[in-house]
XYZ file of C-alpha atoms in Angstrom:
686
model
C 0.027 -0.037 -0.010
C 1.438 3.382 -1.051
C 1.865 6.340 1.362
C -0.987 8.132 -0.390
C -3.316 5.226 0.012
C -2.404 4.804 3.706
C -3.068 8.566 4.230
C -6.383 8.369 2.606
C -7.391 5.223 4.644
C -6.541 6.611 8.046
C -9.277 9.303 8.066
C -11.839 6.803 7.025
C -10.733 4.375 9.793
C -10.970 7.144 12.340
C -14.332 8.129 10.992
C -15.508 4.606 11.639
C -14.814 4.802 15.375
C -17.870 5.361 17.554
C -17.912 8.853 19.071
C -19.823 7.597 22.087
C -17.272 4.865 22.740
C -14.458 7.311 22.299
C -16.119 9.746 24.748
C -16.479 6.877 27.351
C -12.846 5.772 26.928
C -11.730 9.472 27.189
C -13.758 10.126 30.232
C -12.527 7.003 32.006
C -8.923 7.853 31.046
C -9.340 11.375 32.639
C -10.749 9.848 35.790
C -7.768 7.427 35.883
C -5.330 10.297 35.357
C -6.999 12.366 38.163
C -7.171 9.360 40.565
C -3.540 8.557 39.968
C -2.439 12.177 40.572
C -4.385 12.305 43.894
C -3.040 8.973 44.970
C 0.637 10.213 44.349
C 0.028 13.423 46.038
C -1.685 11.859 49.037
C 1.135 9.137 49.227
C -1.424 6.383 49.246
C 0.554 3.026 49.537
C -0.911 1.313 46.551
C -1.943 3.740 43.776
C -2.415 0.838 41.284
C -5.337 -0.345 43.469
C -7.152 3.004 42.991
C -6.394 2.970 39.244
C -7.814 -0.548 38.837
C -10.898 0.562 40.723
C -11.483 3.281 38.162
C -12.045 0.744 35.366
C -13.782 -1.851 37.578
C -16.518 0.599 38.472
C -17.048 2.653 35.376
C -19.848 1.808 33.031
C -20.788 3.082 29.502
C -24.259 4.342 30.489
C -24.572 6.976 33.219
C -27.714 5.417 34.502
C -26.043 2.039 34.748
C -22.654 3.001 36.412
C -23.950 5.519 39.054
C -26.102 3.044 41.138
C -23.327 0.459 40.815
C -20.755 2.913 42.061
C -23.010 3.658 45.045
C -23.619 0.011 45.892
C -19.947 -0.818 45.263
C -18.883 1.797 47.772
C -21.163 0.299 50.339
C -19.919 -3.266 49.461
C -16.165 -1.912 50.012
C -17.112 -0.474 53.407
C -18.808 -3.772 54.338
C -15.893 -5.837 53.210
C -13.430 -3.596 55.143
C -15.463 -3.878 58.251
C -15.556 -7.693 57.980
C -11.887 -7.805 57.294
C -11.125 -5.692 60.483
C -13.490 -7.931 62.596
C -12.335 -11.367 61.325
C -8.463 -11.167 60.726
C -7.386 -9.833 64.187
C -9.773 -12.069 66.172
C -8.747 -15.294 64.256
C -5.136 -14.589 63.637
C -3.941 -17.462 65.776
C -6.338 -19.920 64.134
C -5.650 -19.557 60.252
C -7.838 -22.650 59.378
C -10.790 -21.153 61.222
C -10.194 -17.742 59.680
C -10.188 -19.239 56.156
C -13.510 -21.109 57.073
C -15.133 -17.804 58.351
C -13.987 -15.814 55.377
C -15.246 -18.545 52.915
C -18.621 -18.555 54.793
C -18.948 -14.778 54.654
C -17.984 -14.682 50.988
C -20.509 -17.497 50.156
C -23.432 -15.711 51.989
C -22.559 -12.438 50.130
C -22.522 -14.314 46.733
C -25.746 -16.031 47.628
C -27.456 -12.687 48.177
C -25.917 -11.201 45.038
C -27.136 -14.059 42.792
C -30.540 -13.969 44.410
C -31.023 -10.243 44.125
C -30.563 -9.722 40.345
C -30.807 -5.898 40.565
C -27.969 -3.367 40.786
C -28.156 -3.783 44.464
C -26.397 -7.147 43.913
C -23.227 -5.252 43.303
C -23.143 -4.268 47.033
C -23.035 -7.969 48.008
C -20.725 -8.843 45.276
C -18.244 -6.091 46.111
C -18.484 -7.051 49.788
C -17.518 -10.620 48.998
C -14.402 -10.040 46.928
C -13.304 -6.939 48.877
C -13.304 -9.087 52.024
C -11.031 -11.601 50.338
C -8.789 -9.232 48.539
C -8.209 -7.002 51.567
C -7.802 -9.966 54.037
C -5.712 -12.572 52.157
C -2.495 -10.663 51.700
C -2.284 -10.125 55.460
C -3.120 -13.555 56.972
C 0.483 -14.095 57.776
C 1.015 -10.668 59.474
C -2.287 -9.289 60.635
C -0.867 -6.594 62.882
C -1.218 -3.907 60.201
C -4.636 -4.980 58.931
C -6.482 -2.019 60.308
C -4.081 0.587 58.701
C -3.929 -1.347 55.472
C -7.685 -1.743 55.195
C -8.168 1.962 55.695
C -5.675 2.611 52.918
C -7.592 0.228 50.580
C -10.799 1.981 51.396
C -9.244 5.397 50.734
C -7.832 4.253 47.413
C -11.060 2.859 46.205
C -13.027 5.938 47.470
C -10.802 8.257 45.637
C -11.362 6.270 42.378
C -15.093 6.177 42.790
C -15.340 9.923 43.461
C -13.191 10.733 40.502
C -15.198 8.483 38.220
C -18.432 10.064 39.375
C -17.282 13.549 38.866
C -15.647 12.962 35.384
C -18.563 11.086 33.947
C -20.975 13.643 35.497
C -19.171 16.466 33.631
C -18.581 14.805 30.417
C -22.168 13.271 30.359
C -21.782 9.843 28.771
C -24.832 8.706 27.021
C -28.018 8.119 28.975
C -29.889 4.976 29.560
C -33.170 6.498 28.344
C -32.397 6.198 24.608
C -31.110 2.664 25.016
C -34.554 1.848 26.652
C -36.327 3.547 23.765
C -34.337 1.689 21.075
C -34.855 -1.706 22.911
C -38.539 -1.234 23.178
C -38.828 -0.395 19.580
C -36.747 -3.370 18.565
C -39.108 -5.548 20.786
C -42.157 -4.260 19.026
C -40.743 -4.753 15.565
C -39.546 -8.366 16.474
C -42.962 -9.124 18.015
C -44.742 -7.869 14.818
C -42.352 -9.746 12.611
C -42.750 -12.961 14.646
C -46.560 -12.709 14.680
C -46.763 -12.041 11.073
C -44.835 -15.174 10.288
C -46.633 -17.188 12.967
C -49.987 -16.261 11.403
C -48.474 -17.397 8.082
C -48.550 -21.030 9.131
C -44.905 -21.216 10.372
C -45.767 -21.006 14.008
C -43.989 -23.804 15.800
C -40.504 -23.324 14.312
C -40.599 -19.523 14.789
C -41.892 -19.705 18.298
C -38.730 -21.570 19.469
C -36.476 -19.330 17.291
C -37.659 -15.975 18.722
C -39.177 -16.548 22.226
C -35.864 -16.283 23.955
C -35.004 -12.935 22.562
C -38.556 -11.522 23.111
C -38.866 -12.722 26.772
C -35.166 -11.619 27.555
C -35.930 -8.100 26.071
C -38.795 -7.687 28.342
C -36.789 -8.694 31.516
C -33.952 -6.405 30.414
C -36.302 -3.445 30.219
C -36.946 -3.938 33.815
C -33.398 -3.949 34.820
C -32.880 -0.706 32.906
C -35.890 0.871 34.641
C -34.120 0.331 38.002
C -31.313 2.628 36.634
C -33.626 5.454 35.697
C -33.506 7.325 38.991
C -29.710 7.349 38.763
C -29.519 8.748 35.225
C -27.290 11.773 35.349
C -29.257 13.604 32.497
C -32.708 14.789 33.327
C -34.516 11.688 31.974
C -37.995 12.407 30.640
C -38.889 8.773 30.902
C -38.951 8.012 34.594
C -38.813 4.633 36.242
C -42.585 4.355 36.669
C -43.370 4.943 33.032
C -40.711 2.347 31.948
C -42.284 -0.260 34.234
C -45.836 0.588 32.778
C -44.268 0.091 29.319
C -42.667 -3.135 30.497
C -46.019 -4.486 31.785
C -47.657 -3.610 28.345
C -45.062 -5.344 26.368
C -45.296 -8.430 28.697
C -48.882 -8.919 27.416
C -47.905 -8.997 23.753
C -45.918 -12.233 23.956
C -48.704 -14.501 25.193
C -51.422 -12.933 23.112
C -49.506 -13.384 19.851
C -48.598 -16.942 20.821
C -52.214 -17.587 21.753
C -53.535 -16.260 18.278
C -51.027 -18.366 16.312
C -51.971 -21.471 18.277
C -55.677 -20.914 17.652
C -55.068 -20.398 13.941
C -53.065 -23.618 13.613
C -55.865 -25.668 15.340
C -58.673 -23.938 13.404
C -56.740 -24.599 10.105
C -56.298 -28.262 11.018
C -60.167 -28.714 11.295
C -61.076 -27.376 7.857
C -59.929 -24.726 5.453
C -60.472 -21.141 6.720
C -63.594 -19.300 5.537
C -62.910 -16.600 3.127
C -63.885 -13.882 5.576
C -61.505 -15.306 8.164
C -58.659 -15.806 5.708
C -59.048 -12.203 4.540
C -58.945 -10.929 8.179
C -55.751 -12.950 8.876
C -54.193 -11.444 5.626
C -55.176 -7.965 6.675
C -53.599 -8.496 10.176
C -50.364 -9.803 8.576
C -50.274 -6.770 6.202
C -50.958 -4.480 9.117
C -48.072 -5.979 11.030
C -45.734 -5.308 8.080
C -46.331 -1.577 8.146
C -43.509 0.445 9.675
C -43.521 3.164 12.459
C -46.754 4.916 13.382
C -48.819 3.385 10.530
C -50.243 0.468 12.499
C -51.653 2.907 15.030
C -53.824 4.679 12.349
C -55.681 1.436 11.359
C -55.292 -0.669 14.323
C -58.580 0.255 16.062
C -60.621 -0.581 13.006
C -58.903 -3.882 12.581
C -59.460 -4.837 16.232
C -63.131 -3.913 15.862
C -63.443 -6.155 12.852
C -61.965 -9.087 14.937
C -64.438 -8.403 17.801
C -67.383 -8.280 15.460
C -66.554 -11.467 13.863
C -65.872 -13.114 17.325
C -69.398 -11.903 18.730
C -71.138 -13.075 15.588
C -69.625 -16.473 15.393
C -69.645 -17.256 18.997
C -73.494 -17.154 19.042
C -73.370 -20.548 17.291
C -71.472 -22.676 19.794
C -69.800 -25.363 17.758
C -66.155 -26.202 18.541
C -64.802 -24.674 15.305
C -66.893 -21.471 16.035
C -65.534 -21.355 19.529
C -62.004 -21.595 18.114
C -62.737 -18.827 15.677
C -64.079 -16.644 18.490
C -61.066 -17.342 20.580
C -58.785 -16.579 17.532
C -60.506 -13.270 16.782
C -60.619 -12.249 20.452
C -56.887 -12.905 20.914
C -55.957 -11.211 17.734
C -58.020 -8.096 18.706
C -56.271 -8.057 22.179
C -52.990 -8.437 20.585
C -53.585 -5.591 18.180
C -54.730 -3.326 21.113
C -51.668 -4.231 22.967
C -49.376 -3.628 20.057
C -50.961 -0.190 19.417
C -50.673 0.711 23.031
C -47.088 -0.381 23.153
C -46.231 1.696 20.067
C -47.994 4.712 21.671
C -46.174 4.386 24.944
C -42.752 4.026 23.158
C -43.562 7.158 21.078
C -44.342 9.109 24.262
C -41.365 7.826 26.086
C -39.548 11.038 25.726
C -42.505 13.331 26.447
C -42.260 14.160 30.108
C -45.268 16.315 30.295
C -47.589 13.910 28.462
C -46.327 11.031 30.617
C -46.545 12.531 34.075
C -50.011 11.861 35.070
C -50.283 8.565 33.028
C -47.053 7.210 34.508
C -47.983 8.028 38.025
C -51.372 6.288 37.744
C -49.811 3.253 36.157
C -46.900 3.105 38.482
C -48.768 3.304 41.696
C -50.538 0.124 40.840
C -47.344 -1.758 40.575
C -44.076 -0.299 42.009
C -41.775 -2.826 40.225
C -41.771 -5.509 37.677
C -41.213 -8.754 39.660
C -38.261 -11.069 39.004
C -38.171 -14.814 39.372
C -35.659 -15.650 42.149
C -34.234 -19.104 42.730
C -32.971 -19.667 46.383
C -31.618 -23.077 45.421
C -29.459 -21.612 42.584
C -28.263 -18.743 44.657
C -27.327 -21.143 47.447
C -25.356 -23.322 44.883
C -23.367 -20.414 43.794
C -22.590 -19.441 47.385
C -21.442 -22.874 48.209
C -19.401 -23.280 45.235
C -17.696 -19.981 45.883
C -16.999 -20.711 49.501
C -15.669 -24.190 48.473
C -13.420 -22.597 45.890
C -11.932 -20.232 48.403
C -11.124 -23.018 50.814
C -9.438 -24.952 48.078
C -7.343 -22.011 47.077
C -6.190 -21.399 50.598
C -5.437 -25.061 51.122
C -3.195 -25.245 48.177
C -1.473 -22.017 49.206
C -0.822 -23.207 52.653
C 0.291 -26.662 51.629
C 2.710 -25.359 49.073
C 3.916 -22.555 51.342
C 4.056 -20.352 48.197
C 5.126 -16.804 49.047
C 2.964 -15.462 46.239
C 0.038 -17.686 47.252
C -1.776 -14.861 49.089
C -1.939 -12.937 45.758
C -3.092 -15.994 43.870
C -5.868 -16.589 46.306
C -6.982 -12.914 46.149
C -7.104 -13.014 42.330
C -8.934 -16.381 42.332
C -11.451 -14.979 44.841
C -11.985 -11.805 42.836
C -12.554 -13.641 39.559
C -14.708 -16.295 41.205
C -16.990 -13.670 42.748
C -17.166 -11.676 39.509
C -18.543 -14.661 37.541
C -20.563 -16.458 40.345
C -23.844 -15.553 38.803
C -23.201 -17.601 35.643
C -24.266 -21.228 35.214
C -21.062 -22.075 33.426
C -18.304 -19.605 33.894
C -15.546 -21.652 32.327
C -16.000 -20.365 28.718
C -15.830 -16.753 29.829
C -12.838 -17.479 32.189
C -11.164 -18.998 29.202
C -11.434 -15.569 27.278
C -10.357 -13.943 30.529
C -7.163 -16.023 30.524
C -6.603 -15.299 26.920
C -6.913 -11.598 27.248
C -4.490 -11.677 30.264
C -1.924 -13.562 28.235
C -2.208 -11.146 25.244
C -1.589 -8.181 27.611
C 1.549 -9.498 29.371
C 3.850 -8.541 26.462
C 2.469 -5.052 26.490
C 2.877 -4.892 30.274
C 6.455 -6.008 29.898
C 7.180 -3.468 27.162
C 5.817 -0.615 29.425
C 7.582 -1.776 32.519
C 11.074 -2.387 31.115
C 11.229 -0.220 27.958
C 8.875 2.750 28.485
C 8.570 3.689 32.118
C 12.394 3.763 32.940
C 12.488 6.767 30.483
C 9.533 8.461 32.096
C 10.020 11.367 34.469
C 7.286 12.954 36.259
C 3.453 12.490 36.526
C 2.631 14.378 33.361
C 4.895 12.340 31.219
C 3.505 9.070 32.859
C 0.022 10.158 31.981
C 0.958 10.841 28.334
C 2.735 7.617 28.076
C -0.140 5.544 29.396
C -2.750 7.248 27.199
C -2.476 4.940 24.068
C -2.854 1.759 26.100
C -5.576 2.946 28.488
C -7.573 4.659 25.833
C -7.546 1.757 23.564
C -8.451 -0.807 26.224
C -11.223 1.715 27.304
C -12.575 1.671 23.747
C -12.652 -2.082 23.971
C -14.624 -1.909 27.264
C -17.226 0.170 25.689
C -17.782 -2.320 22.908
C -20.436 -4.812 24.148
C -19.154 -7.803 22.209
C -15.563 -7.191 23.663
C -16.210 -5.739 27.159
C -15.615 -8.961 29.032
C -11.854 -8.849 27.749
C -11.246 -5.374 28.850
C -11.151 -6.077 32.752
C -8.447 -8.656 32.582
C -6.413 -6.467 30.245
C -6.718 -3.654 32.681
C -5.884 -5.823 35.613
C -2.761 -7.448 33.909
C -1.410 -4.058 32.778
C -2.096 -2.029 35.975
C -1.042 -4.730 38.503
C 2.034 -5.513 36.603
C 3.143 -1.966 36.352
C 2.556 -1.311 40.129
C 2.420 2.488 39.922
C 4.261 2.990 43.208
C 5.489 6.307 44.239
C 9.060 5.161 43.461
C 9.609 3.249 40.181
C 10.693 -0.360 40.522
C 11.361 -2.605 37.529
C 12.294 -5.998 38.915
C 11.980 -8.895 36.510
C 11.625 -11.486 39.342
C 8.626 -9.557 40.842
C 6.918 -9.077 37.451
C 7.174 -12.826 36.719
C 5.860 -13.580 40.270
C 2.967 -11.275 39.995
C 2.221 -12.595 36.520
C 2.332 -16.156 37.780
C -0.007 -15.231 40.638
C -2.539 -13.791 38.271
C -2.284 -16.724 35.944
C -2.474 -19.160 38.837
C -5.561 -17.432 40.193
C -7.314 -17.597 36.778
C -6.353 -21.278 36.182
C -7.534 -22.297 39.583
C -10.737 -20.551 39.043
C -11.231 -22.403 35.711
C -10.526 -25.597 37.296
C -12.910 -25.068 40.079
C -15.541 -23.804 37.767
C -15.288 -26.933 35.562
C -15.472 -29.059 38.646
C -18.513 -27.358 40.361
C -20.406 -25.188 37.869
C -20.104 -26.599 34.254
C -22.871 -29.217 34.599
C -25.450 -26.774 35.890
C -26.979 -25.284 32.745
C -29.451 -28.029 32.242
C -29.997 -28.519 35.981
C -30.822 -24.835 36.353
C -33.266 -24.774 33.529
C -35.061 -27.791 34.957
C -35.189 -26.049 38.315
C -36.796 -23.065 36.771
C -39.301 -25.068 34.829
C -40.295 -26.891 38.011
C -40.591 -23.667 40.012
C -42.732 -22.287 37.287
C -44.995 -25.355 37.287
C -45.196 -25.100 41.113
C -46.408 -21.426 40.831
C -49.081 -22.366 38.262
C -50.246 -25.123 40.655
C -50.647 -22.552 43.334
C -52.101 -20.030 41.044
C -54.949 -22.608 40.062
C -56.049 -23.177 43.550
C -59.337 -21.308 44.073
C -58.751 -20.884 47.775
C -55.486 -19.070 47.415
C -55.188 -15.269 46.870
C -53.419 -14.365 43.464
C -51.666 -11.412 41.948
C -52.135 -11.553 38.118
C -49.551 -8.848 37.113
C -47.028 -10.185 39.690
C -47.341 -13.727 38.385
C -47.157 -12.701 34.645
C -44.032 -10.691 35.370
C -42.325 -13.584 37.151
C -43.465 -15.948 34.468
C -42.132 -13.899 31.475
C -38.952 -13.287 33.447
C -38.490 -17.026 34.017
C -39.420 -17.758 30.437
C -36.415 -15.674 29.135
C -34.025 -17.327 31.655
C -35.184 -20.960 30.795
C -35.151 -20.133 26.993
C -31.577 -18.682 27.228
C -30.409 -21.889 28.878
C -32.278 -24.142 26.530
C -30.466 -22.407 23.634
C -27.115 -23.834 24.905
C -28.242 -27.097 26.416
C -27.693 -30.109 24.163
C -30.088 -32.863 23.400
C -33.734 -33.307 22.595
C -35.245 -34.384 25.810
C -38.033 -33.492 28.341
C -36.117 -30.145 28.911
C -36.693 -29.057 25.241
C -40.193 -30.598 25.182
C -41.358 -28.201 27.891
C -43.307 -25.249 26.201
C -42.746 -22.098 28.295
C -45.260 -20.138 26.156
C -47.901 -22.756 26.463
C -47.356 -22.585 30.345
C -47.617 -18.864 30.145
C -50.794 -19.099 28.162
C -52.344 -21.546 30.593
C -51.487 -19.353 33.603
C -53.190 -16.462 31.951
C -56.248 -18.571 31.250
C -56.271 -19.641 34.926
C -56.233 -15.940 35.877
C -59.102 -15.143 33.508
C -61.271 -18.020 34.977
C -60.563 -17.008 38.538
C -61.565 -13.395 37.811
C -64.777 -14.350 36.066
C -65.936 -16.907 38.609
C -67.500 -14.422 41.081
C -70.426 -13.477 38.842
C -71.424 -16.927 37.726
C -74.089 -19.323 39.230
C -72.886 -21.631 42.019
C -73.270 -24.798 39.820
C -71.077 -23.224 37.133
C -68.564 -22.126 39.785
C -68.420 -25.755 41.047
C -67.622 -26.949 37.528
C -64.939 -24.360 37.124
C -63.369 -25.208 40.469
C -63.108 -28.778 39.330
C -61.252 -27.489 36.229
C -58.898 -25.331 38.420
C -58.299 -28.176 40.844
C -57.264 -30.497 37.959
C -54.907 -27.867 36.635
C -53.345 -27.474 40.023
C -52.958 -31.173 40.487
C -51.399 -31.600 36.930
C -48.716 -28.868 37.471
C -48.132 -30.031 40.984
C -47.230 -33.520 39.468
C -45.104 -31.892 36.865
C -43.139 -29.983 39.510
C -42.716 -33.036 41.579
C -41.498 -35.161 38.723
C -39.607 -32.549 36.932
C -41.102 -33.677 33.554
C -43.940 -32.114 31.403
C -46.361 -34.966 32.152
C -49.422 -35.171 29.850
C -52.661 -33.910 31.123
C -55.224 -36.575 32.268
C -58.410 -37.666 30.504
C -60.336 -36.699 33.628
C -59.197 -33.055 33.332
C -60.195 -32.990 29.777
C -63.662 -34.247 30.818
C -63.948 -31.410 33.333
C -62.811 -28.728 30.725
C -65.384 -30.082 28.216
C -68.077 -30.095 30.770
C -67.294 -26.509 31.758
C -67.254 -25.492 28.112
C -70.652 -27.069 27.468
C -72.084 -25.350 30.589
C -70.903 -21.838 29.562
C -71.676 -22.210 25.869
C -75.095 -20.526 26.662
C -72.921 -17.350 27.429
C -70.849 -17.133 24.361
C -69.151 -13.947 25.246
C -68.190 -14.745 28.599
C -64.324 -14.567 29.105
C -64.263 -17.754 31.225
C -65.444 -19.606 28.082
C -62.664 -18.314 25.955
C -60.190 -19.050 28.728
C -61.481 -22.717 28.843
C -61.150 -22.983 25.034
C -57.623 -21.707 25.217
C -56.820 -24.064 28.096
C -58.068 -26.987 26.062
C -55.998 -26.037 22.966
C -52.834 -25.790 25.103
C -53.254 -28.999 27.095
C -55.016 -31.210 24.456
C -53.900 -29.968 20.978
C -54.524 -33.428 19.429
C -57.819 -34.298 21.127
C -61.034 -34.519 19.080
C -63.541 -31.706 19.358
C -65.724 -31.708 22.324
C -69.277 -32.791 22.179
C -71.686 -29.756 22.730
C -74.556 -31.925 24.105
C -76.708 -29.283 25.799
C -76.338 -26.677 23.100
C -76.308 -28.337 19.688
């Protein structure tokens, strides 16, 4: 390539760089430079610890990093307090001290995995700050108080600098991300429903449901960040939760409509009027932007008119048609309302009253929490720490404390993942790649550096480049080990020291910690993906069993939120679990639809005659027994013939009230539980 060509290519390459990522990397570098200057000026003993804290705590979105910083600061203080309490009191019993530290760390990880909100960073930071602060001083605990205070000062300086710099430079807000994610969800839901109504329902359902359910759950996590957004966000937390609740209804409604269309088409060819309606709905879903809102109301009215007209003749095919038209109308209304809410997301004045009214009904979008999974993560972390310390003590390795500290930090960082071994492998690779760069800086560059200003200028290329990697979602997991390797290897002490033996020893400590963590992860955690998915399915079945009991109170929005959240978690794990077994046979969307049908029946029971209520109670009790059996066995057991008889009897009883919501719920329940059963006999209303 000629010099002229290279000169022309360089500006184009620079132009391709993302300005927001560059802004993030620049703001992080300024915070790091400021932190390093304060640490040198205040003579803090380990400036590298403060510098590393800058890049551990910073996040690309203002609304994401600010609550994490607050919680991490609280976690640091908690970890420091635990270190001061544990180390001096158990200094003469190192085995007991290791057990206590492992137990404390395990409990903190249990709470972090269970929480699943930004508050989890408080427990996570408390876990590994306790280990990192305590391990290097187990042999000489006399100075633990002074050392702990120094660690807290270093990390506090870093946190304050990050907050100030990012506050001034204003990295991008979380609000546009929420806006884009909600629009993408609506577009994906429209495309999926359009294809599903085009007779490709089953394959597409499994192809897209993981992304749709995960997007809904992620909106809730973003909504938690809204109060911390450093820009004056128009979309407050309550309005995002209202949007999330609206979007959570789209998935089961679209799935139900496609299911009814499949069953109706299997009975006989669609009537011309129905076929035209389906084609019009599919065409409506293909329209971009605001166009669906203009014609959506009229299309939904056509669906309801056809449902009311056909439901007056209660044959099974007509009930299926009524169910199809009703669910399509509800889906259209939900889609239009979702588009409207997304478009008004940035209009604070229009949203204020509406968001307040919606938000006061539900203060949060519920998350599905698994105590068993959290306990397993805590036990695995505690066991890993005990093994690290046992190897360190048995080998009498001088750098063993550093290895244990690195291993504890990495273990705590990835404790929430089912199988952290692949991520840890990339962590190891990123560390190996960075070692030559660290050696080049330590032995070739830094000996020629004189003064703080020259040090900052010298570090700029490496830190800015890795900071840009950190701002790239696909590569961000590799940034932290790169920062850790570079910063820890260089040391950044007040007096420069370039000792090759120390460099190798520190490098081996880091590598040993990562390798030990990978070994423990493969030993304890790599078999848990399928196990975790099964646990979540069983928990979901157990909750449906409780939901169907007429004697128990129920919270419809709460259950729907947890079911959608769990659906996203299960589907994500099923995507990486191998094999075609009972795990893949479980249909999360069918369970979600059944749960919503149960809710509709329970809501409608109060206004019905006692005899009809008794029939519906038999149905609900049968549903409860079925899902209780599924939860106990851990398999999607087939529904019994007795339950089918109860459902058919209830359908026959309610056929005299064709527009009753309980009747449509029963039809949907029968379609989901008995898709291959012959049509019911409508004996009393032929």
